[in-house]
Amino acid sequence: MSQKSILVIGSSNTDMTAKTHALPRPGETVLGGVFTMGAGGKGANQAVAAQRLGGKVQFICKVGRDMFGDNAIAQYQKEGLDTSGILRSSLPSGVALIYVDDHAENCIVVASGANGDLSEADIEASSAAIKACGILLLQLESPIPTVLKAAKMAHEAGAMVVLNPAPACPLPEELFQYIDLFIPNETELSTFSGLPVNTPEEAEKAAAVMQRKGVGRLIVTMGSKGALICEGGPAIFVPAHKVKAVDTTAAGDTFCGALCVAISEGKSLKEAAEFACAASALTVQKMGAQNSIPFRKDINI
Ligand code: RIB
């Protein structure tokens, strides 16, 4: 079976990260530690993860006509990504301000800039790439009408449509029928289903709600616990690797990119989730987003 191509449409950010002992409360100033600047953005992280882990990947995003946009495109080309569909905006490139505490927890503010300018017309102009891909991987750092248009177009062309619904925001009900694989974390699944999601049992019930809304299959990422696969029959739990996390930024993105690569190679959802858990366990052990995403040679399964 030939390997399916993966198209990622989403955000590109420059991440500005400060370490801190504890995340500041509203109105509080805290003295932090090391500052780093690196490549990020959920779309870009997922594209880079898929590329490093062995996928055939094209990435479509929109960046500004500025130094950050130039650097981002140069970096994606260095990674070997197909960047022929990347667009430019008159808005500044996306930037994410990130704090990471001593427990590897983070909080992130994204100044979307050019990401927010990726329009339905841009998707129309990218229709050849969308219709040619085997798997379309989307997130929610792009305007929702843009996500909807891309999902619908890929679905109608027969591609597998994968949505990582992060960050969670109100979605049109129409979108769900175009989603073959939905990859929320516990909080996101709770938001979309309206049910509490703290345990695998609760996640399975919430996943059933999403399937009634039209979503095909789900993999619920449950942080350091693991991931739950819901395909309609009894759910399958894949435990996470026990590692010492220093920064969880891009762990979910690595999971999504890795998962799509394994699926593109014809692996089952269980095998794909095991591969994705191994990849994201490596990501959390290093600081940064793309800085921490592993390569195929780093994974022993
Ligand atoms: O998922 C992590 C990413 O979220 C960061 O790289 C940051 O850019 C934000 O988009």
Coordinates of C-alpha atoms in Angstrom, one line a residue, residues 82-238:
D82 CA 6.4 21.4 0.8
T83 CA 5.9 25.1 1.4
S84 CA 4.6 25.9 -2.1
G85 CA 1.1 26.8 -0.7
I86 CA 2.3 29.2 2.1
L87 CA 0.7 32.6 1.7
R88 CA 1.7 36.1 2.9
S89 CA -0.5 38.7 4.6
S90 CA -0.2 42.4 5.3
L91 CA -0.8 41.6 9.0
P92 CA 2.1 40.7 11.2
S93 CA 3.1 37.1 11.6
G94 CA 1.6 35.2 14.5
V95 CA 3.3 35.3 17.9
A96 CA 2.7 33.2 21.0
L97 CA 3.7 34.3 24.5
I98 CA 4.2 31.3 26.7
Y99 CA 5.0 30.8 30.3
V100 CA 6.2 27.4 31.6
D101 CA 6.3 26.6 35.3
D102 CA 8.3 24.1 37.4
H103 CA 5.6 21.5 36.9
A104 CA 5.9 21.7 33.1
E105 CA 2.5 23.3 32.9
N106 CA 2.1 26.2 30.5
C107 CA -0.2 29.1 29.6
I108 CA -0.2 30.6 26.2
V109 CA -1.5 33.8 24.6
V110 CA -1.5 33.8 20.8
A111 CA -1.5 37.1 18.9
S112 CA -2.9 35.5 15.7
G113 CA -2.0 38.3 13.2
A114 CA -1.6 36.7 9.7
N115 CA -3.1 33.4 10.9
G116 CA -6.4 35.2 11.3
D117 CA -6.2 36.3 7.7
L118 CA -6.2 32.8 6.2
S119 CA -9.5 33.1 4.3
E120 CA -12.1 31.0 2.6
A121 CA -10.8 32.5 -0.7
D122 CA -7.3 31.2 0.2
I123 CA -8.8 27.7 0.7
E124 CA -10.5 28.0 -2.7
A125 CA -7.2 29.0 -4.2
S126 CA -5.5 25.9 -2.6
S127 CA -8.2 23.5 -3.8
A128 CA -5.7 21.5 -6.0
A129 CA -3.6 20.6 -2.9
I130 CA -6.7 19.9 -0.8
K131 CA -8.3 17.6 -3.5
A132 CA -4.9 15.8 -4.0
C133 CA -4.2 15.0 -0.3
G134 CA -4.8 11.6 1.4
I135 CA -5.2 13.1 4.9
L136 CA -6.1 16.7 5.8
L137 CA -5.0 17.7 9.3
L138 CA -6.6 20.8 10.8
Q139 CA -6.7 22.7 14.2
L140 CA -8.6 25.8 15.4
E141 CA -6.0 28.5 15.3
S142 CA -7.4 29.5 11.9
P143 CA -10.7 31.3 11.3
I144 CA -13.6 28.8 11.7
P145 CA -15.2 29.5 8.3
T146 CA -11.8 28.7 6.8
V147 CA -11.5 25.4 8.7
L148 CA -15.1 24.5 7.7
K149 CA -14.4 25.2 4.0
A150 CA -11.2 23.1 4.0
A151 CA -12.9 20.2 5.8
K152 CA -15.9 20.2 3.5
M153 CA -13.7 20.4 0.4
A154 CA -11.4 17.6 1.5
H155 CA -14.3 15.4 2.7
E156 CA -16.0 15.8 -0.7
A157 CA -12.8 14.9 -2.5
G158 CA -12.6 11.7 -0.4
A159 CA -9.6 12.6 1.8
M160 CA -9.6 11.6 5.5
V161 CA -10.3 14.7 7.5
V162 CA -8.6 14.9 11.0
L163 CA -9.4 17.8 13.4
N164 CA -7.5 18.6 16.5
P165 CA -10.0 21.0 18.1
A166 CA -7.5 23.3 19.8
P167 CA -7.9 25.8 21.2
A168 CA -11.6 25.0 21.8
C169 CA -14.1 27.6 20.5
P170 CA -17.7 27.5 19.3
L171 CA -18.0 25.4 16.2
P172 CA -20.8 25.2 13.6
E173 CA -22.6 21.8 13.9
E174 CA -22.2 21.3 10.1
L175 CA -18.4 20.9 10.6
F176 CA -18.7 17.6 12.6
Q177 CA -20.1 15.5 9.7
Y178 CA -16.9 16.2 7.7
I179 CA -14.6 15.0 10.5
D180 CA -13.3 11.4 10.1
L181 CA -11.0 11.6 13.2
F182 CA -11.5 14.0 16.1
I183 CA -8.5 14.4 18.5
P184 CA -9.6 16.5 21.5
N185 CA -8.0 16.6 24.9
E186 CA -10.2 16.1 28.0
T187 CA -11.0 19.8 28.4
E188 CA -11.8 20.3 24.7
L189 CA -14.0 17.1 24.6
S190 CA -15.9 18.4 27.7
T191 CA -16.5 21.7 26.0
F192 CA -17.8 20.2 22.8
S193 CA -19.9 17.4 24.4
G194 CA -21.2 19.4 27.4
L195 CA -20.2 16.5 29.7
P196 CA -17.5 16.2 32.3
V197 CA -14.4 14.4 31.1
N198 CA -12.0 13.3 33.9
T199 CA -11.7 9.6 33.4
P200 CA -11.6 7.2 30.4
E201 CA -15.2 6.1 31.3
E202 CA -16.4 9.8 31.1
A203 CA -14.4 10.3 27.9
E204 CA -16.1 7.3 26.3
K205 CA -19.6 8.8 27.1
A206 CA -18.6 12.2 25.8
A207 CA -17.1 10.7 22.6
A208 CA -20.5 9.0 21.9
V209 CA -22.1 12.4 22.1
M210 CA -19.7 13.7 19.4
Q211 CA -20.3 10.6 17.3
R212 CA -24.0 11.4 17.4
K213 CA -23.1 14.9 16.1
G214 CA -21.5 13.3 13.1
V215 CA -17.8 12.8 14.0
G216 CA -16.4 9.5 12.8
R217 CA -13.8 8.2 15.2
L218 CA -12.1 9.9 18.2
I219 CA -8.9 9.7 20.0
V220 CA -9.0 11.5 23.3
T221 CA -5.6 12.7 24.6
M222 CA -5.5 12.4 28.4
G223 CA -2.2 14.0 29.2
S224 CA 0.1 11.9 31.4
K225 CA -2.5 9.1 31.6
G226 CA -2.6 8.2 27.9
A227 CA -5.1 8.2 25.0
L228 CA -8.5 6.7 24.5
I229 CA -9.6 5.4 21.1
C230 CA -13.3 5.4 20.4
E231 CA -14.3 3.8 17.2
G232 CA -17.8 2.7 18.0
G233 CA -17.1 -0.6 19.7
P234 CA -15.5 -0.9 23.1
A235 CA -13.0 1.9 23.7
I236 CA -9.3 1.1 23.8
F237 CA -7.0 2.8 26.2
V238 CA -3.3 3.3 25.2

